mmCIF file of C-alpha atoms in Angstrom:
data_model
loop_
_atom_site.group_PDB
_atom_site.id
_atom_site.type_symbol
_atom_site.label_atom_id
_atom_site.label_comp_id
_atom_site.label_asym_id
_atom_site.label_seq_id
_atom_site.Cartn_x
_atom_site.Cartn_y
_atom_site.Cartn_z
ATOM 1 C CA MET A 12 7.900 -16.997 13.799
ATOM 2 C CA SER A 13 10.398 -14.524 15.294
ATOM 3 C CA ASP A 14 12.885 -14.944 12.411
ATOM 4 C CA ILE A 15 10.261 -14.199 9.752
ATOM 5 C CA MET A 16 10.110 -10.639 8.454
ATOM 6 C CA ILE A 17 6.312 -10.603 8.088
ATOM 7 C CA SER A 18 3.405 -12.877 8.883
ATOM 8 C CA TYR A 19 -0.331 -12.803 8.295
ATOM 9 C CA ARG A 20 -3.237 -12.865 10.727
ATOM 10 C CA LEU A 21 -6.924 -13.484 10.172
ATOM 11 C CA VAL A 22 -8.784 -11.398 12.750
ATOM 12 C CA ASP A 23 -12.414 -11.099 13.800
ATOM 13 C CA GLU A 24 -13.168 -7.409 13.220
ATOM 14 C CA GLU A 25 -15.826 -7.099 15.919
ATOM 15 C CA SER A 26 -13.945 -8.700 18.813
ATOM 16 C CA GLY A 27 -10.359 -8.257 17.628
ATOM 17 C CA ASN A 28 -9.686 -11.931 18.336
ATOM 18 C CA VAL A 29 -6.971 -13.580 16.251
ATOM 19 C CA LEU A 30 -8.472 -16.521 14.383
ATOM 20 C CA LEU A 31 -5.370 -17.670 12.525
ATOM 21 C CA THR A 32 -1.686 -16.818 12.110
ATOM 22 C CA ALA A 33 0.505 -17.972 9.232
ATOM 23 C CA GLU A 34 3.943 -17.351 7.798
ATOM 24 C CA ASP A 35 2.667 -16.381 4.344
ATOM 25 C CA VAL A 36 -0.397 -16.234 2.136
ATOM 26 C CA ARG A 37 -0.570 -17.646 -1.396
ATOM 27 C CA GLY A 38 -3.134 -16.811 -4.074
ATOM 28 C CA PHE A 39 -4.426 -13.706 -2.287
ATOM 29 C CA PHE A 40 -2.508 -11.090 -4.298
ATOM 30 C CA VAL A 41 -3.619 -11.765 -7.871
ATOM 31 C CA ASP A 42 -3.282 -10.202 -11.296
ATOM 32 C CA GLN A 43 -6.915 -9.357 -11.872
ATOM 33 C CA ASP A 44 -9.882 -7.627 -10.285
ATOM 34 C CA LEU A 45 -11.978 -10.499 -8.987
ATOM 35 C CA GLU A 46 -15.621 -9.826 -8.226
ATOM 36 C CA THR A 47 -16.305 -13.316 -6.897
ATOM 37 C CA PRO A 48 -14.642 -15.179 -4.015
ATOM 38 C CA GLU A 49 -11.605 -17.261 -4.923
ATOM 39 C CA ARG A 50 -9.461 -19.825 -3.119
ATOM 40 C CA PHE A 51 -6.312 -18.662 -1.351
ATOM 41 C CA THR A 52 -3.980 -20.389 1.072
ATOM 42 C CA PHE A 53 -2.454 -19.493 4.404
ATOM 43 C CA VAL A 54 1.032 -21.019 4.354
ATOM 44 C CA ARG A 55 2.504 -22.728 7.435
ATOM 45 C CA VAL A 56 -0.247 -21.959 9.921
ATOM 46 C CA HIS A 57 0.905 -21.542 13.540
ATOM 47 C CA ARG A 58 -2.453 -20.855 15.170
ATOM 48 C CA MET A 59 -5.963 -21.925 14.205
ATOM 49 C CA GLU A 60 -9.024 -20.845 16.182
ATOM 50 C CA ILE A 61 -11.638 -21.283 13.453
ATOM 51 C CA THR A 62 -14.337 -23.799 14.275
ATOM 52 C CA ARG A 63 -17.053 -22.817 11.785
ATOM 53 C CA LYS A 64 -17.313 -23.456 8.044
ATOM 54 C CA GLU A 65 -18.070 -19.776 7.403
ATOM 55 C CA THR A 66 -16.753 -16.806 9.325
ATOM 56 C CA GLU A 67 -18.205 -13.319 8.938
ATOM 57 C CA GLY A 68 -16.542 -9.963 9.502
ATOM 58 C CA THR A 69 -12.891 -10.895 9.068
ATOM 59 C CA GLU A 70 -9.800 -8.817 8.423
ATOM 60 C CA LEU A 71 -6.500 -9.993 6.997
ATOM 61 C CA GLN A 72 -3.577 -8.243 8.694
ATOM 62 C CA VAL A 73 0.005 -8.024 7.472
ATOM 63 C CA VAL A 74 2.152 -8.150 10.609
ATOM 64 C CA ASP A 75 5.803 -7.184 11.093
ATOM 65 C CA ARG A 76 8.425 -8.998 13.168
ATOM 66 C CA GLN A 77 7.396 -7.028 16.272
ATOM 67 C CA GLY A 78 3.820 -8.260 15.932
ATOM 68 C CA GLN A 79 2.438 -4.901 14.783
ATOM 69 C CA PRO A 80 -0.023 -4.678 11.866
ATOM 70 C CA ILE A 81 1.488 -2.748 8.945
ATOM 71 C CA GLY A 82 -1.353 -3.436 6.543
ATOM 72 C CA ALA A 83 -4.982 -4.564 6.722
ATOM 73 C CA TYR A 84 -7.588 -5.898 4.298
ATOM 74 C CA HIS A 85 -11.298 -6.178 5.014
ATOM 75 C CA LEU A 86 -12.331 -9.636 3.824
ATOM 76 C CA GLY A 87 -15.838 -9.883 5.238
ATOM 77 C CA ARG A 88 -16.948 -13.485 4.894
ATOM 78 C CA VAL A 89 -14.458 -16.317 4.417
ATOM 79 C CA VAL A 90 -15.292 -19.992 3.948
ATOM 80 C CA THR A 91 -13.036 -22.897 4.891
ATOM 81 C CA ALA A 92 -12.004 -25.091 1.949
ATOM 82 C CA PHE A 93 -11.350 -28.211 4.040
ATOM 83 C CA SER A 94 -13.684 -30.850 5.452
ATOM 84 C CA ASP A 95 -11.731 -31.610 8.634
ATOM 85 C CA ALA A 96 -9.832 -28.974 10.575
ATOM 86 C CA PRO A 97 -6.074 -29.519 10.162
ATOM 87 C CA THR A 98 -3.873 -30.209 13.167
ATOM 88 C CA VAL A 99 -1.741 -27.240 14.225
ATOM 89 C CA SER A 100 0.900 -27.927 16.869
ATOM 90 C CA GLY A 101 4.495 -27.162 17.730
ATOM 91 C CA ASP A 102 5.761 -29.411 14.947
ATOM 92 C CA GLU A 103 2.857 -29.298 12.522
ATOM 93 C CA HIS A 104 2.223 -26.118 10.547
ATOM 94 C CA PRO A 105 -0.062 -27.069 7.653
ATOM 95 C CA ASP A 106 -1.141 -24.958 4.712
ATOM 96 C CA VAL A 107 -4.832 -24.086 5.054
ATOM 97 C CA ASP A 108 -7.172 -23.124 2.210
ATOM 98 C CA PHE A 109 -10.017 -20.619 2.359
ATOM 99 C CA VAL A 110 -12.428 -19.080 -0.122
ATOM 100 C CA GLY A 111 -12.919 -15.326 -0.007
ATOM 101 C CA TYR A 112 -12.264 -12.067 -1.808
ATOM 102 C CA THR A 113 -8.711 -11.449 -2.949
ATOM 103 C CA CYS A 114 -6.501 -8.419 -3.652
ATOM 104 C CA GLU A 115 -5.994 -7.195 -7.214
ATOM 105 C CA TYR A 116 -2.356 -6.057 -6.752
ATOM 106 C CA PRO A 117 -0.181 -9.058 -7.705
ATOM 107 C CA LYS A 118 3.169 -7.790 -6.409
ATOM 108 C CA ALA A 119 1.863 -6.522 -3.077
ATOM 109 C CA GLY A 120 2.979 -9.626 -1.187
ATOM 110 C CA GLU A 121 6.606 -9.151 -2.245
ATOM 111 C CA ILE A 122 6.418 -5.433 -1.521
ATOM 112 C CA TRP A 123 5.070 -6.028 1.989
ATOM 113 C CA LYS A 124 8.254 -7.988 2.723
ATOM 114 C CA LYS A 125 10.316 -5.006 1.612
ATOM 115 C CA TRP A 126 8.103 -2.712 3.692
ATOM 116 C CA ALA A 127 8.670 -4.737 6.837
ATOM 117 C CA ALA A 128 12.427 -4.685 6.248
ATOM 118 C CA GLY A 129 12.391 -0.877 6.006
ATOM 119 C CA VAL A 130 11.738 1.394 3.029
ATOM 120 C CA GLU A 131 14.316 3.907 1.823
ATOM 121 C CA CYS A 132 13.907 6.824 -0.555
ATOM 122 C CA GLY A 133 13.919 5.700 -4.168
ATOM 123 C CA ASP A 134 13.093 2.055 -3.421
ATOM 124 C CA TRP A 135 9.888 2.240 -5.447
ATOM 125 C CA ALA A 136 11.801 3.381 -8.545
ATOM 126 C CA ARG A 137 14.277 0.492 -8.239
ATOM 127 C CA GLN A 138 11.497 -2.056 -8.774
ATOM 128 C CA PRO A 139 10.278 -3.160 -12.235
ATOM 129 C CA PRO A 140 7.914 -0.567 -13.770
ATOM 130 C CA GLU A 141 4.968 -2.972 -13.612
ATOM 131 C CA TRP A 142 5.295 -3.024 -9.810
ATOM 132 C CA CYS A 143 4.310 0.659 -9.450
ATOM 133 C CA GLY A 144 0.588 0.029 -9.025
ATOM 134 C CA SER A 145 1.216 -2.543 -6.298
ATOM 135 C CA TRP A 146 3.795 -0.289 -4.628
ATOM 136 C CA LEU A 147 1.349 2.607 -4.532
ATOM 137 C CA HIS A 148 -1.331 0.312 -3.124
ATOM 138 C CA VAL A 149 0.992 -0.885 -0.326
ATOM 139 C CA ALA A 150 2.114 2.681 0.438
ATOM 140 C CA GLN A 151 -1.497 3.836 0.760
ATOM 141 C CA THR A 152 -2.597 0.807 2.786
ATOM 142 C CA ALA A 153 0.382 1.053 5.159
ATOM 143 C CA TRP A 154 -0.135 4.803 5.554
ATOM 144 C CA PHE A 155 -3.713 4.535 6.748
ATOM 145 C CA THR A 156 -3.145 1.330 8.739
ATOM 146 C CA SER A 157 -0.551 3.248 10.764
ATOM 147 C CA GLY A 158 -3.209 5.821 11.697
ATOM 148 C CA LYS A 159 -1.955 8.626 9.485
ATOM 149 C CA ARG A 160 -4.357 10.919 7.629
ATOM 150 C CA ALA A 161 -4.436 12.171 4.060
ATOM 151 C CA THR A 162 -2.267 15.201 4.763
ATOM 152 C CA ARG A 163 1.330 16.407 4.931
ATOM 153 C CA TYR A 164 3.605 15.443 7.827
ATOM 154 C CA ASP A 165 7.077 16.316 6.528
ATOM 155 C CA THR A 166 8.401 19.807 7.301
ATOM 156 C CA ARG A 167 10.807 20.465 4.406
ATOM 157 C CA GLU A 168 10.067 23.751 2.672
ATOM 158 C CA THR A 169 11.164 22.497 -0.762
ATOM 159 C CA VAL A 170 10.527 19.044 -2.218
ATOM 160 C CA PHE A 171 11.779 17.565 -5.487
ATOM 161 C CA LEU A 172 10.237 15.356 -8.155
ATOM 162 C CA ASN A 173 12.429 13.646 -10.743
ATOM 163 C CA GLY A 174 10.395 13.509 -13.930
ATOM 164 C CA ILE A 175 12.620 10.862 -15.492
ATOM 165 C CA GLN A 176 11.269 8.347 -12.962
ATOM 166 C CA ILE A 177 7.647 9.279 -13.694
ATOM 167 C CA THR A 178 6.560 7.006 -16.526
ATOM 168 C CA THR A 179 2.954 6.340 -15.434
ATOM 169 C CA ARG A 180 0.343 7.925 -13.176
ATOM 170 C CA ASP A 181 1.049 5.321 -10.518
ATOM 171 C CA ALA A 182 4.743 6.260 -10.690
ATOM 172 C CA PHE A 183 3.815 9.929 -10.334
ATOM 173 C CA PHE A 184 1.953 9.262 -7.081
ATOM 174 C CA CYS A 185 4.729 6.993 -5.780
ATOM 175 C CA ALA A 186 7.219 9.803 -6.439
ATOM 176 C CA LEU A 187 4.945 12.526 -5.054
ATOM 177 C CA GLY A 188 4.152 10.636 -1.832
ATOM 178 C CA GLU A 189 7.851 10.132 -1.188
ATOM 179 C CA ALA A 190 8.735 13.715 -2.070
ATOM 180 C CA VAL A 191 6.076 15.248 0.165
ATOM 181 C CA ASN A 192 6.068 12.800 3.095
ATOM 182 C CA GLY A 193 9.388 10.935 2.966
ATOM 183 C CA ALA A 194 10.254 7.310 2.218
ATOM 184 C CA GLY A 195 7.114 5.214 1.910
ATOM 185 C CA GLY A 196 4.994 8.345 2.136
ATOM 186 C CA TYR A 197 1.530 8.845 0.681
ATOM 187 C CA PHE A 198 0.042 11.979 -0.847
ATOM 188 C CA GLY A 199 -2.785 10.682 -3.005
ATOM 189 C CA SER A 200 -3.192 7.798 -5.413
ATOM 190 C CA SER A 201 -5.450 9.588 -7.888
ATOM 191 C CA HIS A 202 -6.310 13.159 -8.832
ATOM 192 C CA GLY A 203 -9.167 13.120 -6.333
ATOM 193 C CA GLY A 204 -6.900 11.664 -3.657
ATOM 194 C CA LEU A 205 -4.341 14.402 -4.276
ATOM 195 C CA ILE A 206 -7.010 17.063 -3.820
ATOM 196 C CA ASP A 207 -8.109 15.409 -0.551
ATOM 197 C CA CYS A 208 -4.528 15.572 0.734
ATOM 198 C CA LEU A 209 -4.047 19.178 -0.364
ATOM 199 C CA ARG A 210 -7.381 20.247 1.113
ATOM 200 C CA THR A 211 -6.728 18.493 4.436
ATOM 201 C CA ALA A 212 -3.202 19.878 4.664
ATOM 202 C CA LEU A 213 -4.513 23.389 4.109
ATOM 203 C CA ARG A 214 -7.346 22.987 6.611
ATOM 204 C CA GLU A 215 -5.040 21.544 9.279
ATOM 205 C CA HIS A 216 -2.321 24.138 8.667
ATOM 206 C CA ALA A 217 0.208 21.444 7.772
ATOM 207 C CA PRO A 218 3.677 22.662 6.724
ATOM 208 C CA THR A 219 3.527 24.309 3.317
ATOM 209 C CA PHE A 220 6.026 23.439 0.608
ATOM 210 C CA ARG A 221 7.403 24.469 -2.764
ATOM 211 C CA LEU A 222 7.598 21.750 -5.408
ATOM 212 C CA VAL A 223 10.552 21.623 -7.811
ATOM 213 C CA TRP A 224 9.575 19.338 -10.693
ATOM 214 C CA ARG A 225 12.729 18.323 -12.505
ATOM 215 C CA ASN A 226 12.674 16.946 -16.056
ATOM 216 C CA PHE A 227 9.121 18.219 -16.256
ATOM 217 C CA ALA A 228 8.761 17.814 -20.026
ATOM 218 C CA THR A 229 9.718 14.135 -19.839
ATOM 219 C CA SER A 230 7.042 13.362 -17.284
ATOM 220 C CA ARG A 231 4.465 15.500 -19.092
ATOM 221 C CA ASP A 232 5.005 13.370 -22.195
ATOM 222 C CA ALA A 233 4.480 10.217 -20.140
ATOM 223 C CA LEU A 234 1.469 11.464 -18.195
ATOM 224 C CA GLY A 235 -0.289 13.396 -20.945
ATOM 225 C CA ASP A 236 -1.328 17.039 -21.024
ATOM 226 C CA GLU A 237 -4.796 16.545 -19.523
ATOM 227 C CA PHE A 238 -3.579 14.778 -16.383
ATOM 228 C CA THR A 239 -0.547 17.046 -15.958
ATOM 229 C CA ASN A 240 -2.646 20.186 -16.317
ATOM 230 C CA ALA A 241 -5.177 18.880 -13.786
ATOM 231 C CA VAL A 242 -2.393 18.198 -11.274
ATOM 232 C CA MET A 243 -0.823 21.600 -11.818
ATOM 233 C CA SER A 244 -4.200 23.282 -11.359
ATOM 234 C CA ALA A 245 -4.705 21.429 -8.068
ATOM 235 C CA PHE A 246 -1.306 22.564 -6.796
ATOM 236 C CA GLN A 247 -2.072 26.146 -7.775
ATOM 237 C CA GLU A 248 -5.526 26.092 -6.179
ATOM 238 C CA TYR A 249 -4.114 24.966 -2.824
ATOM 239 C CA GLY A 250 -1.129 27.253 -2.721
ATOM 240 C CA VAL A 251 1.720 24.945 -3.801
ATOM 241 C CA ALA A 252 4.244 26.846 -5.912
ATOM 242 C CA VAL A 253 5.633 24.606 -8.653
ATOM 243 C CA THR A 254 8.929 25.285 -10.414
ATOM 244 C CA SER A 255 9.786 23.166 -13.455
ATOM 245 C CA GLU A 256 13.379 22.371 -14.376
ATOM 246 C CA GLU A 257 14.920 20.382 -17.203
ATOM 247 C CA ASN A 258 17.890 18.004 -17.380
ATOM 248 C CA LYS A 259 18.506 17.680 -13.654
ATOM 249 C CA ALA A 260 18.638 14.644 -11.385
ATOM 250 C CA SER A 261 16.643 14.506 -8.170
ATOM 251 C CA GLU A 262 18.290 15.124 -4.840
#
């Protein structure tokens, strides 16, 4: 699978043993919040070490070309959806069905491919607007899978938000994470998450910053006064000076 940008692994959480590797997964990233297990498919399986009908304590890992996990999902129990174990060999790479809990972010699979290829500043804003929730989910998942904490790592003294790009709350957090922590960065995915990041950054003496919020009125209209005021209050409480500007593009 060396020519494939990403692959997927099913891993036993307790032992760390790899139970299955596949080139892709189908039906796992879905457009609804499922509270019951559903069928999903590992596509072109290259390794299969599952011998039981049900397997407890599993994790689905998104793996880059170097074999490093860039994302992880706790699945818990998964159940095989086949009666006889398929044959996996050098020439045979079958699709294998399982039943388990799925992920509610439908575009995450496509975004993981972009993530593995390398994320640049502004990439999130070049996707369709309906992708923002999935992009934010991938950014947060990748951030914590890499071992980073909910804090600030970048050292720039001034960061910029372009309000024209901020059309939803998810877009706000995509833009803020990138502004504060660089391409693919995370700095909260909700008001509470933002406060966690600000509080941790202050406690750990992370580099402070000044926020220049360009086209502020445009984003305020999109986000609403209540949410915008709550965000501004959080910045003020934790010592982030915010300057609003109008009719300017982001740097």
